[in-house]
Coordinates of C-alpha atoms in Angstrom, one line a residue:
M1 CA 9.9 28.1 3.8
T2 CA 8.3 24.7 4.2
L3 CA 8.8 21.6 2.1
E4 CA 5.6 22.6 0.4
S5 CA 7.8 25.1 -1.4
P6 CA 11.3 23.6 -1.2
P7 CA 14.2 26.0 -2.0
V8 CA 16.2 25.0 -5.1
L9 CA 19.2 26.6 -6.8
T10 CA 20.3 27.1 -10.4
I11 CA 23.9 27.9 -11.2
A12 CA 23.9 28.9 -14.9
G13 CA 24.1 31.7 -17.4
S14 CA 21.6 34.5 -18.0
D15 CA 19.5 34.7 -21.2
S16 CA 18.6 38.3 -22.1
S17 CA 15.6 37.0 -24.2
G18 CA 14.2 35.1 -21.2
G19 CA 13.7 31.7 -22.8
A20 CA 16.7 29.8 -21.4
G21 CA 19.3 29.9 -18.7
I22 CA 18.4 31.1 -15.2
Q23 CA 15.3 32.9 -16.5
A24 CA 13.8 29.6 -17.8
D25 CA 14.9 27.9 -14.6
L26 CA 13.2 30.4 -12.3
K27 CA 10.0 30.2 -14.3
T28 CA 10.1 26.4 -14.1
F29 CA 10.8 26.5 -10.3
T30 CA 7.9 28.8 -9.7
V31 CA 5.3 26.8 -11.6
H32 CA 6.5 23.7 -9.8
G33 CA 5.8 25.4 -6.4
C34 CA 9.5 25.7 -5.5
Y35 CA 11.4 28.7 -4.2
G36 CA 14.1 29.5 -6.7
A37 CA 17.5 31.0 -6.0
S38 CA 20.1 31.7 -8.7
V39 CA 23.8 32.1 -9.3
T40 CA 24.9 33.8 -12.5
T41 CA 28.0 32.4 -14.2
A42 CA 27.8 34.4 -17.4
L43 CA 25.8 37.1 -19.1
T44 CA 24.6 36.6 -22.7
A45 CA 23.3 38.8 -25.5
Q46 CA 21.0 36.4 -27.2
N47 CA 17.5 36.1 -28.7
T48 CA 15.5 33.5 -30.5
V49 CA 17.8 33.7 -33.5
G50 CA 21.1 32.9 -31.6
V51 CA 23.8 34.0 -29.2
Q52 CA 25.5 37.3 -30.2
A53 CA 27.9 37.6 -27.2
V54 CA 28.9 36.1 -23.9
Y55 CA 30.4 37.8 -20.9
G56 CA 31.8 35.6 -18.2
V57 CA 31.3 36.4 -14.5
P58 CA 34.6 36.3 -12.5
P59 CA 35.0 33.0 -10.7
D60 CA 35.5 34.6 -7.3
F61 CA 32.2 36.3 -7.6
V62 CA 30.5 33.0 -8.7
K63 CA 31.8 31.6 -5.4
Q64 CA 30.5 34.5 -3.4
Q65 CA 27.1 34.0 -4.9
I66 CA 27.0 30.3 -4.1
N67 CA 28.2 31.0 -0.5
S68 CA 25.6 33.8 0.0
V69 CA 22.8 31.4 -1.0
L70 CA 23.9 28.3 0.8
D71 CA 24.9 30.1 4.0
D72 CA 21.4 31.4 4.4
I73 CA 18.9 29.1 2.6
D74 CA 18.4 25.4 3.2
V75 CA 18.6 24.4 -0.5
K76 CA 17.1 21.0 -1.3
A77 CA 18.4 20.5 -4.8
I78 CA 20.8 22.2 -7.2
K79 CA 21.2 22.3 -10.9
T80 CA 24.1 23.6 -13.0
G81 CA 23.7 24.8 -16.6
M82 CA 26.1 27.0 -18.6
L83 CA 29.4 27.4 -16.7
F84 CA 31.2 29.3 -19.4
D85 CA 34.9 28.4 -18.9
T86 CA 37.4 26.3 -16.9
E87 CA 37.8 28.8 -14.1
N88 CA 34.1 29.0 -13.4
T89 CA 33.6 25.3 -13.8
K90 CA 36.4 24.7 -11.2
A91 CA 35.0 27.3 -8.9
V92 CA 31.6 25.7 -8.9
A93 CA 32.9 22.2 -8.5
Q94 CA 35.3 23.1 -5.7
I95 CA 32.8 25.0 -3.6
L96 CA 30.1 22.4 -4.0
K97 CA 32.5 19.6 -3.0
G98 CA 33.5 21.5 0.1
R99 CA 29.9 22.1 1.0
F100 CA 28.9 18.5 0.4
D101 CA 31.9 17.2 2.4
A102 CA 31.2 19.5 5.3
K103 CA 27.4 19.6 5.5
G104 CA 26.1 16.6 3.5
H105 CA 25.3 16.0 -0.1
I106 CA 22.5 18.0 -1.8
P107 CA 20.9 16.4 -4.9
L108 CA 22.8 17.8 -8.0
V109 CA 21.7 17.8 -11.6
C110 CA 24.4 18.8 -14.1
D111 CA 23.2 19.9 -17.5
P112 CA 26.5 19.9 -19.4
V113 CA 25.7 22.9 -21.6
C114 CA 28.4 23.1 -24.2
V115 CA 26.8 24.3 -27.5
S116 CA 23.6 26.2 -28.2
T117 CA 20.9 24.8 -30.6
S118 CA 22.1 27.5 -33.0
G119 CA 25.6 26.2 -32.9
H120 CA 27.2 28.8 -30.6
A121 CA 29.9 27.5 -28.2
L122 CA 28.7 28.0 -24.6
L123 CA 31.6 26.2 -22.8
H124 CA 35.2 26.7 -23.5
P125 CA 36.8 23.5 -25.0
D126 CA 39.4 23.3 -22.2
A127 CA 36.6 23.3 -19.6
V128 CA 35.2 19.9 -20.7
D129 CA 37.9 17.9 -18.8
T130 CA 37.2 20.0 -15.7
L131 CA 33.5 19.3 -16.1
I132 CA 34.1 15.6 -16.3
D133 CA 36.8 15.3 -13.6
E134 CA 35.4 17.6 -11.0
L135 CA 31.7 18.1 -11.4
F136 CA 30.4 14.8 -12.7
P137 CA 31.5 12.8 -9.6
L138 CA 29.4 15.2 -7.5
S139 CA 26.3 14.8 -9.7
D140 CA 23.3 12.6 -9.1
L141 CA 22.3 13.1 -12.7
I142 CA 23.8 14.6 -15.9
T143 CA 21.5 15.5 -18.8
P144 CA 23.5 15.8 -22.0
N145 CA 21.8 16.0 -25.5
K146 CA 23.1 14.1 -28.4
A147 CA 25.8 16.7 -29.4
E148 CA 27.0 17.1 -25.9
A149 CA 27.1 13.3 -25.3
E150 CA 29.2 12.8 -28.4
L151 CA 31.6 15.6 -27.3
L152 CA 32.0 14.2 -23.8
L153 CA 32.6 10.6 -25.1
K154 CA 35.1 11.8 -27.7
Q155 CA 36.9 13.8 -25.1
R156 CA 37.6 10.5 -23.2
N157 CA 38.3 8.4 -26.4
F158 CA 35.0 6.4 -26.2
P159 CA 33.1 5.5 -29.4
S160 CA 31.0 8.6 -29.7
R161 CA 28.8 8.4 -32.8
I162 CA 25.1 8.2 -31.9
E163 CA 22.9 7.2 -34.8
N164 CA 20.3 4.8 -33.4
L165 CA 18.6 3.8 -30.2
Q166 CA 21.1 1.1 -29.2
D167 CA 23.8 3.7 -29.7
M168 CA 22.0 5.9 -27.2
I169 CA 21.8 3.1 -24.7
N170 CA 25.5 2.4 -25.1
A171 CA 26.4 6.0 -24.9
A172 CA 24.4 6.5 -21.7
R173 CA 26.2 3.6 -20.0
R174 CA 29.6 4.9 -21.1
L175 CA 28.8 8.4 -19.8
K176 CA 27.9 6.9 -16.5
T177 CA 31.5 5.6 -16.2
L178 CA 32.7 9.2 -16.2
G179 CA 31.5 9.6 -12.6
P180 CA 27.8 10.6 -12.2
Q181 CA 25.3 8.5 -10.4
A182 CA 23.0 8.4 -13.3
V183 CA 22.7 9.7 -16.9
L184 CA 19.7 11.0 -18.9
L185 CA 20.7 11.2 -22.5
K186 CA 18.2 13.5 -24.2
G187 CA 16.9 12.5 -27.6
G188 CA 15.4 15.7 -28.9
H189 CA 17.8 15.8 -31.8
C190 CA 17.2 12.1 -32.7
V191 CA 14.2 10.6 -34.4
F192 CA 13.3 6.9 -34.2
P193 CA 10.5 4.7 -35.4
L194 CA 8.3 2.8 -33.0
G195 CA 9.7 -0.5 -34.2
D196 CA 13.1 0.4 -32.6
L197 CA 11.6 0.2 -29.2
E198 CA 10.7 -3.4 -29.7
N199 CA 14.3 -4.3 -30.7
V200 CA 15.9 -3.1 -27.5
S201 CA 13.7 -4.9 -24.9
S202 CA 15.6 -6.9 -22.3
D203 CA 15.4 -7.8 -18.6
D204 CA 17.3 -4.6 -17.6
T205 CA 15.4 -2.3 -19.9
Q206 CA 12.0 -0.7 -19.4
V207 CA 10.1 1.4 -22.0
I208 CA 7.7 4.1 -20.8
R209 CA 5.3 5.2 -23.6
D210 CA 4.0 8.3 -21.8
D211 CA 1.9 9.9 -24.6
L212 CA 1.8 7.0 -27.0
L213 CA -1.3 4.8 -27.2
D214 CA -1.1 1.5 -25.4
E215 CA -3.0 -1.5 -26.6
N216 CA -6.7 -1.5 -26.1
S217 CA -6.9 2.2 -26.9
N218 CA -8.6 2.0 -30.3
I219 CA -11.4 4.4 -29.1
L220 CA -8.8 7.1 -28.6
R221 CA -7.1 6.5 -31.9
I222 CA -10.2 6.3 -33.9
H223 CA -11.8 9.3 -32.3
G224 CA -8.9 11.8 -32.3
M225 CA -5.5 10.7 -31.2
K226 CA -3.9 10.3 -34.6
E227 CA -0.6 8.3 -34.7
Q228 CA 0.7 8.8 -38.2
H229 CA 3.8 10.2 -36.4
L230 CA 4.9 6.8 -35.1
D231 CA 7.9 6.8 -37.4
S232 CA 9.2 10.0 -35.7
L233 CA 9.5 9.4 -31.9
V234 CA 11.7 11.3 -29.5
V235 CA 13.4 9.0 -27.1
D236 CA 15.2 9.9 -23.8
V237 CA 17.4 7.2 -22.2
L238 CA 18.0 7.0 -18.5
C239 CA 20.8 4.9 -17.2
A240 CA 20.3 4.6 -13.4
S241 CA 22.9 4.0 -10.7
D242 CA 22.4 0.2 -11.1
N243 CA 22.8 0.5 -14.9
H244 CA 19.1 -0.3 -15.4
I245 CA 17.9 1.4 -18.6
T246 CA 14.6 3.3 -18.8
I247 CA 13.5 4.5 -22.2
F248 CA 11.0 7.4 -22.3
A249 CA 9.3 7.6 -25.7
R250 CA 7.1 10.5 -26.9
T251 CA 5.7 11.8 -30.1
R252 CA 8.0 14.3 -31.9
L253 CA 6.4 17.7 -32.0
Q254 CA 6.8 19.9 -35.1
S255 CA 7.5 23.2 -33.4
T256 CA 9.9 26.2 -33.5
S257 CA 9.2 26.9 -29.8
T258 CA 12.1 24.9 -28.4
H259 CA 14.5 27.5 -27.1
G260 CA 15.5 26.5 -23.5
T261 CA 14.2 23.0 -23.7
G262 CA 17.2 21.5 -21.9
C263 CA 17.3 24.1 -19.2
T264 CA 13.6 23.7 -18.6
L265 CA 13.8 19.9 -18.4
S266 CA 16.7 19.9 -15.9
A267 CA 15.0 22.6 -13.8
A268 CA 11.8 20.5 -13.6
L269 CA 13.9 17.5 -12.6
V270 CA 15.5 19.5 -9.8
C271 CA 12.0 20.4 -8.4
Q272 CA 11.0 16.8 -8.4
L273 CA 14.2 15.6 -6.7
A274 CA 13.8 18.3 -4.1
R275 CA 10.6 16.7 -3.1
G276 CA 12.1 13.2 -3.0
T277 CA 10.4 11.9 -6.1
P278 CA 12.2 8.7 -7.3
L279 CA 14.5 9.4 -10.3
S280 CA 12.6 7.5 -13.0
E281 CA 9.3 9.1 -12.0
A282 CA 11.0 12.5 -11.7
V283 CA 12.2 12.2 -15.3
R284 CA 8.8 11.1 -16.6
L285 CA 7.1 14.1 -14.9
A286 CA 9.8 16.6 -16.0
A287 CA 9.6 15.3 -19.6
A288 CA 5.8 15.5 -19.6
Y289 CA 6.0 19.1 -18.4
T290 CA 8.5 20.1 -21.0
H291 CA 6.6 18.3 -23.8
T292 CA 3.4 20.2 -22.9
G293 CA 5.4 23.4 -22.7
I294 CA 6.5 23.0 -26.3
E295 CA 3.1 21.9 -27.6
T296 CA 1.2 24.8 -26.0
A297 CA 3.8 27.6 -26.7
I298 CA 2.8 30.7 -28.5
P299 CA 5.4 31.7 -31.1
I300 CA 7.7 34.5 -29.8
G301 CA 10.5 36.1 -31.9
S302 CA 11.6 35.3 -35.4
G303 CA 13.7 32.2 -34.7
F304 CA 13.4 29.3 -32.2
G305 CA 11.1 30.8 -29.5
P306 CA 10.7 29.8 -25.8
L307 CA 8.4 27.2 -24.3
N308 CA 5.2 28.0 -22.5
H309 CA 6.6 27.6 -19.0
I310 CA 3.3 28.7 -17.3
H311 CA 1.0 26.1 -18.9
S312 CA 0.5 24.8 -15.4
I313 CA 0.6 27.6 -12.9
T314 CA -0.9 25.1 -10.4
P315 CA -0.1 21.4 -10.5
C316 CA -2.4 19.9 -13.1
L317 CA -3.3 16.3 -12.6
V318 CA -5.1 16.1 -16.0
S319 CA -3.0 17.5 -18.8
P320 CA -4.6 20.1 -21.1
R321 CA -6.3 18.9 -24.2
T322 CA -4.1 19.2 -27.3
K323 CA -4.1 18.2 -30.9
T324 CA -1.9 15.2 -30.2
N325 CA -3.7 14.2 -27.0
P326 CA -7.4 15.4 -27.1
Y327 CA -8.4 12.9 -24.4
P328 CA -5.9 13.2 -21.6
L329 CA -8.2 12.1 -18.8
T330 CA -9.4 9.0 -20.6
S331 CA -5.8 8.1 -21.6
S332 CA -4.7 8.5 -18.0
L333 CA -7.6 6.3 -16.7
I334 CA -6.9 3.5 -19.2
R335 CA -3.2 3.7 -18.5
S336 CA -3.7 3.6 -14.7
S337 CA -5.8 0.4 -15.0
R338 CA -4.1 -1.2 -18.0
V339 CA -4.0 -4.7 -16.6
I340 CA -7.6 -5.0 -15.7
W341 CA -8.7 -3.0 -18.7
K342 CA -7.0 -5.6 -21.0
E343 CA -8.6 -8.4 -19.0
Y344 CA -11.9 -6.7 -19.6
V345 CA -11.5 -5.9 -23.3
Q346 CA -9.8 -9.2 -24.3
H347 CA -11.8 -11.5 -22.0
E348 CA -12.3 -15.1 -22.9
F349 CA -16.0 -14.3 -23.5
V350 CA -15.0 -11.7 -26.1
V351 CA -12.4 -13.9 -27.7
L352 CA -14.8 -16.8 -28.1
L353 CA -17.5 -14.4 -29.4
G354 CA -15.0 -13.1 -32.0
K355 CA -14.2 -16.7 -33.0
G356 CA -17.9 -17.5 -33.3
T357 CA -17.4 -20.5 -30.9
L358 CA -19.0 -19.1 -27.8
P359 CA -21.5 -21.6 -26.5
K360 CA -25.1 -20.4 -27.2
E361 CA -26.2 -20.9 -23.6
N362 CA -23.4 -18.5 -22.4
F363 CA -24.4 -15.8 -24.9
I364 CA -28.1 -16.2 -24.1
H365 CA -27.4 -16.0 -20.4
F366 CA -25.4 -12.8 -21.0
I367 CA -28.0 -10.9 -23.1
K368 CA -30.7 -11.7 -20.6
Q369 CA -28.6 -10.2 -17.8
D370 CA -27.6 -7.3 -20.1
Y371 CA -31.3 -6.5 -20.6
L372 CA -31.6 -6.1 -16.8
Y373 CA -28.4 -4.1 -16.6
L374 CA -29.9 -1.5 -19.0
K375 CA -32.5 -0.6 -16.2
Y376 CA -29.6 0.2 -13.8
Y377 CA -27.9 2.2 -16.6
A378 CA -31.0 4.2 -17.3
R379 CA -31.6 4.9 -13.6
A380 CA -28.0 6.0 -13.2
Y381 CA -28.4 8.5 -16.0
A382 CA -31.6 9.8 -14.4
L383 CA -29.6 10.4 -11.3
L384 CA -27.0 12.3 -13.3
A385 CA -29.8 14.5 -14.7
A386 CA -31.0 15.1 -11.1
K387 CA -27.5 16.1 -10.0
S388 CA -26.9 18.5 -13.0
H389 CA -27.2 22.2 -12.4
A390 CA -27.8 23.5 -16.0
Y391 CA -30.3 22.7 -18.7
A392 CA -27.7 21.4 -21.2
P393 CA -26.4 18.5 -19.1
I394 CA -29.9 17.8 -17.8
S395 CA -31.1 17.5 -21.4
A396 CA -28.1 15.4 -22.4
A397 CA -28.7 12.9 -19.5
I398 CA -32.4 12.7 -20.2
N399 CA -31.8 12.0 -23.9
V400 CA -29.5 9.1 -22.9
V401 CA -32.3 7.7 -20.7
F402 CA -34.7 7.8 -23.7
S403 CA -32.1 6.2 -25.9
I404 CA -31.6 3.4 -23.3
V405 CA -35.4 2.8 -23.2
Q406 CA -35.4 2.5 -27.0
E407 CA -32.4 0.2 -26.9
S408 CA -34.2 -2.0 -24.4
S409 CA -37.0 -2.5 -26.9
M410 CA -34.4 -3.4 -29.6
H411 CA -32.7 -5.6 -27.1
M412 CA -35.9 -7.5 -26.5
S413 CA -36.3 -8.0 -30.3
Y414 CA -32.7 -9.2 -30.5
C415 CA -33.4 -11.7 -27.7
A416 CA -36.4 -13.0 -29.5
E417 CA -34.1 -13.9 -32.4
W418 CA -32.3 -16.2 -29.9
G419 CA -35.5 -17.8 -28.8
I420 CA -36.0 -15.8 -25.6
T421 CA -39.6 -14.8 -25.0
E422 CA -40.6 -11.4 -23.6
D423 CA -42.0 -13.1 -20.4
E424 CA -38.8 -15.1 -19.9
L425 CA -36.7 -11.9 -20.3
I426 CA -38.8 -9.9 -17.9
N427 CA -38.8 -12.6 -15.2
T428 CA -35.1 -13.4 -15.4
S429 CA -33.4 -13.3 -12.0
E430 CA -30.5 -11.0 -11.4
S431 CA -27.1 -12.6 -11.1
P432 CA -24.9 -11.6 -8.2
A433 CA -22.5 -9.9 -10.7
L434 CA -25.3 -7.8 -12.1
T435 CA -26.6 -6.8 -8.6
A436 CA -23.1 -5.8 -7.5
Y437 CA -22.5 -3.7 -10.6
G438 CA -26.0 -2.1 -10.6
A439 CA -25.8 -1.3 -6.9
F440 CA -22.4 0.3 -7.4
L441 CA -23.7 2.6 -10.2
I442 CA -26.7 3.7 -8.1
D443 CA -24.6 4.2 -5.0
T444 CA -22.1 6.3 -6.9
G445 CA -25.0 8.3 -8.3
L446 CA -26.4 9.0 -4.8
Q447 CA -23.1 10.2 -3.5
G448 CA -21.7 13.8 -3.8
D449 CA -19.5 14.2 -6.8
S450 CA -21.4 13.8 -10.0
M451 CA -18.2 13.4 -11.9
N452 CA -17.7 10.0 -10.2
L453 CA -21.0 8.9 -11.9
V454 CA -19.8 10.3 -15.3
V455 CA -16.6 8.2 -14.9
A456 CA -18.6 5.1 -13.8
L457 CA -21.0 5.3 -16.8
A458 CA -18.1 5.9 -19.2
A459 CA -16.4 2.7 -18.3
C460 CA -19.2 0.7 -19.8
L461 CA -19.8 3.0 -22.8
L462 CA -16.2 3.3 -23.8
G463 CA -15.3 -0.3 -22.9
Y464 CA -17.9 -1.8 -25.3
G465 CA -16.8 0.6 -27.9
E466 CA -13.2 -0.5 -27.5
I467 CA -14.2 -4.2 -27.6
G468 CA -16.1 -3.6 -30.9
L469 CA -13.2 -1.8 -32.5
W470 CA -10.7 -4.4 -31.2
L471 CA -12.6 -7.3 -32.8
K472 CA -13.1 -5.3 -36.0
E473 CA -9.4 -4.5 -36.2
E474 CA -8.4 -8.1 -35.4
A475 CA -10.7 -9.3 -38.2
R476 CA -8.8 -7.2 -40.7
A477 CA -5.4 -8.8 -39.8
P478 CA -3.9 -11.5 -42.1
D479 CA -4.9 -15.0 -41.1
S480 CA -7.2 -13.5 -38.4
W481 CA -8.5 -15.5 -35.6
V482 CA -11.8 -13.5 -35.8
Q483 CA -14.5 -15.2 -37.8
W484 CA -16.4 -12.5 -39.6
E485 CA -18.4 -14.2 -42.3
G486 CA -20.9 -16.7 -40.8
N487 CA -20.2 -15.7 -37.2
P488 CA -23.5 -16.1 -35.3
Y489 CA -22.5 -13.1 -33.2
L490 CA -21.7 -10.8 -36.1
K491 CA -24.6 -8.5 -35.4
W492 CA -23.4 -7.9 -31.8
I493 CA -19.8 -7.1 -33.1
E494 CA -21.1 -4.8 -35.9
D495 CA -23.4 -3.0 -33.4
Y496 CA -20.6 -2.0 -31.1
S497 CA -18.0 -1.3 -33.8
G498 CA -20.5 0.5 -36.0
D499 CA -21.0 4.2 -36.7
V500 CA -24.0 4.7 -34.4
Y501 CA -22.4 3.3 -31.3
Q502 CA -19.1 4.9 -32.0
K503 CA -20.8 8.2 -32.4
A504 CA -22.0 7.7 -28.8
V505 CA -18.5 6.8 -27.8
K506 CA -17.2 10.1 -29.3
A507 CA -19.9 12.0 -27.4
G508 CA -19.0 10.2 -24.2
L509 CA -15.3 11.1 -24.6
E510 CA -16.1 14.7 -25.2
T511 CA -18.4 14.8 -22.1
L512 CA -15.7 13.2 -19.9
E513 CA -12.9 15.5 -21.1
N514 CA -14.9 18.7 -21.1
R515 CA -16.1 18.2 -17.6
A516 CA -12.6 17.5 -16.3
A517 CA -11.2 20.5 -18.1
A518 CA -14.0 22.8 -16.7
D519 CA -13.5 21.5 -13.1
A520 CA -9.9 20.5 -12.5
P521 CA -9.7 17.9 -9.9
S522 CA -7.8 18.0 -6.6
P523 CA -5.5 15.0 -5.9
T524 CA -8.2 13.4 -3.8
R525 CA -10.9 13.8 -6.5
F526 CA -8.6 12.5 -9.1
T527 CA -7.8 9.4 -7.0
D528 CA -11.6 8.9 -6.6
W529 CA -12.0 9.0 -10.4
Q530 CA -9.3 6.5 -10.9
D531 CA -10.8 4.2 -8.2
V532 CA -14.3 4.5 -9.7
W533 CA -12.9 3.7 -13.2
E534 CA -11.0 0.7 -12.0
R535 CA -13.9 -0.6 -9.9
C536 CA -16.3 -0.4 -12.9
T537 CA -13.7 -2.1 -15.1
R538 CA -13.5 -4.9 -12.6
L539 CA -17.3 -5.1 -12.4
E540 CA -17.4 -5.3 -16.2
K541 CA -14.9 -8.1 -16.2
G542 CA -17.1 -9.8 -13.5
F543 CA -20.0 -9.5 -15.9
W544 CA -18.1 -11.5 -18.5
D545 CA -17.0 -14.0 -15.8
M546 CA -20.7 -14.4 -14.8
A547 CA -21.6 -15.2 -18.5
M548 CA -18.9 -17.8 -18.8
K549 CA -19.9 -19.5 -15.5
L550 CA -23.6 -19.2 -16.1
E551 CA -24.1 -17.7 -12.6
V552 CA -27.7 -17.1 -11.6

């Protein structure tokens, strides 16, 4: 077995309904490309309604199972789940310690399963001390939920009540003093508003908003990613070995398909650690997998059903489209280039244009170069039509070419309003910034992957849509810096924030996402898409730079 499919081990209870315990773990291991081994600590009679009975496995047999696996298989990471009682907890801790002392440490994730979601006790009360004293010191990470964290803290006479985000941070740091290298305090049973994230920022705290909209994402919000749920966020808190805090914030899902969530998350974490993924990134990826498993689950049973563990049989670089994230590729592209994307959207040229104070000569220089850019843009879409293999995309690309030709006529009329004659416009020399951008579009179109050209063209289409919406949104703010009434550039702002252009933005988003969904990228292709997007974003910023410097 190669590291392409690293062996991992779960030591946990069995779930007869298949949604949690070792059954959930083995499903998660498989879809993450890991070879899964298991040690059973207890048998349960349970379903989506609750746990009806638990039958513990004798501790000597638990030890035999662990020895059988570790004597033969080069396990790269281990997780523990439900350990049932003191004897089994001691047996697991003692044999793992002996193994680690003799043959070297194996990354260990301890999910301190104490109580089921339905309220059934899954760990005998007298086993909690054993868990803390003997297993936590061996653990690279423990993953308690709110109820488990409060129980563990109370057991050691720490303040234990968790009611807000700061309580979660304090609790995570206190739990780390109990012996583990790191703590992930899960927040599935806590709900916080977005404003709470802003109140905890400090030098040793990082916030990762994985499925929340960053700034300069108005095109996603307006066209599908609704955020009326910002007052109900789920927040996980990671306290690393150096006490640095990372907060993972996600939208709360209204779902009854949550059976086995904790098991699934810790199993996904083990898979990431087995491959050497850094802890913070491992948590982000595992949380994203679990979140999508909840959102894409099909209801099973009459109570709290299981997640959809197989939503990603093969690693999926672009998440599936969902109601809360209908544009996963675009979100990913914007997020991966957030710094240059912001410099593009909020460029000095755009800001001065919004204020109405942009010097006239800069704007005239820009619209003359923009007229020439439309030729490159039309030719690029013609190349896209030539590279398409079906009538529908050919027709769509040709329609865009016709639209650009019509836009060029309107652009000429617009230029005339600024005193630019048709002859002057036609004979304008290309600036180096325009030539560089146009050459990149044509070169991308001539190369193999047509999706690279789709991404390149989208950077312009979506970027101007985002700029229009940003200026429009800023204009609505109290005491806005945007000058709306009497702004000499108001028509330009209204054009790109208006319904006609935003309809084109919506169509562009759909094209980008549908093509990605129909032809899932390999890691190499996905990297190419990211590179093309960032390159075009930089070239767009260069276009604004050119306008400010009046480069010819």
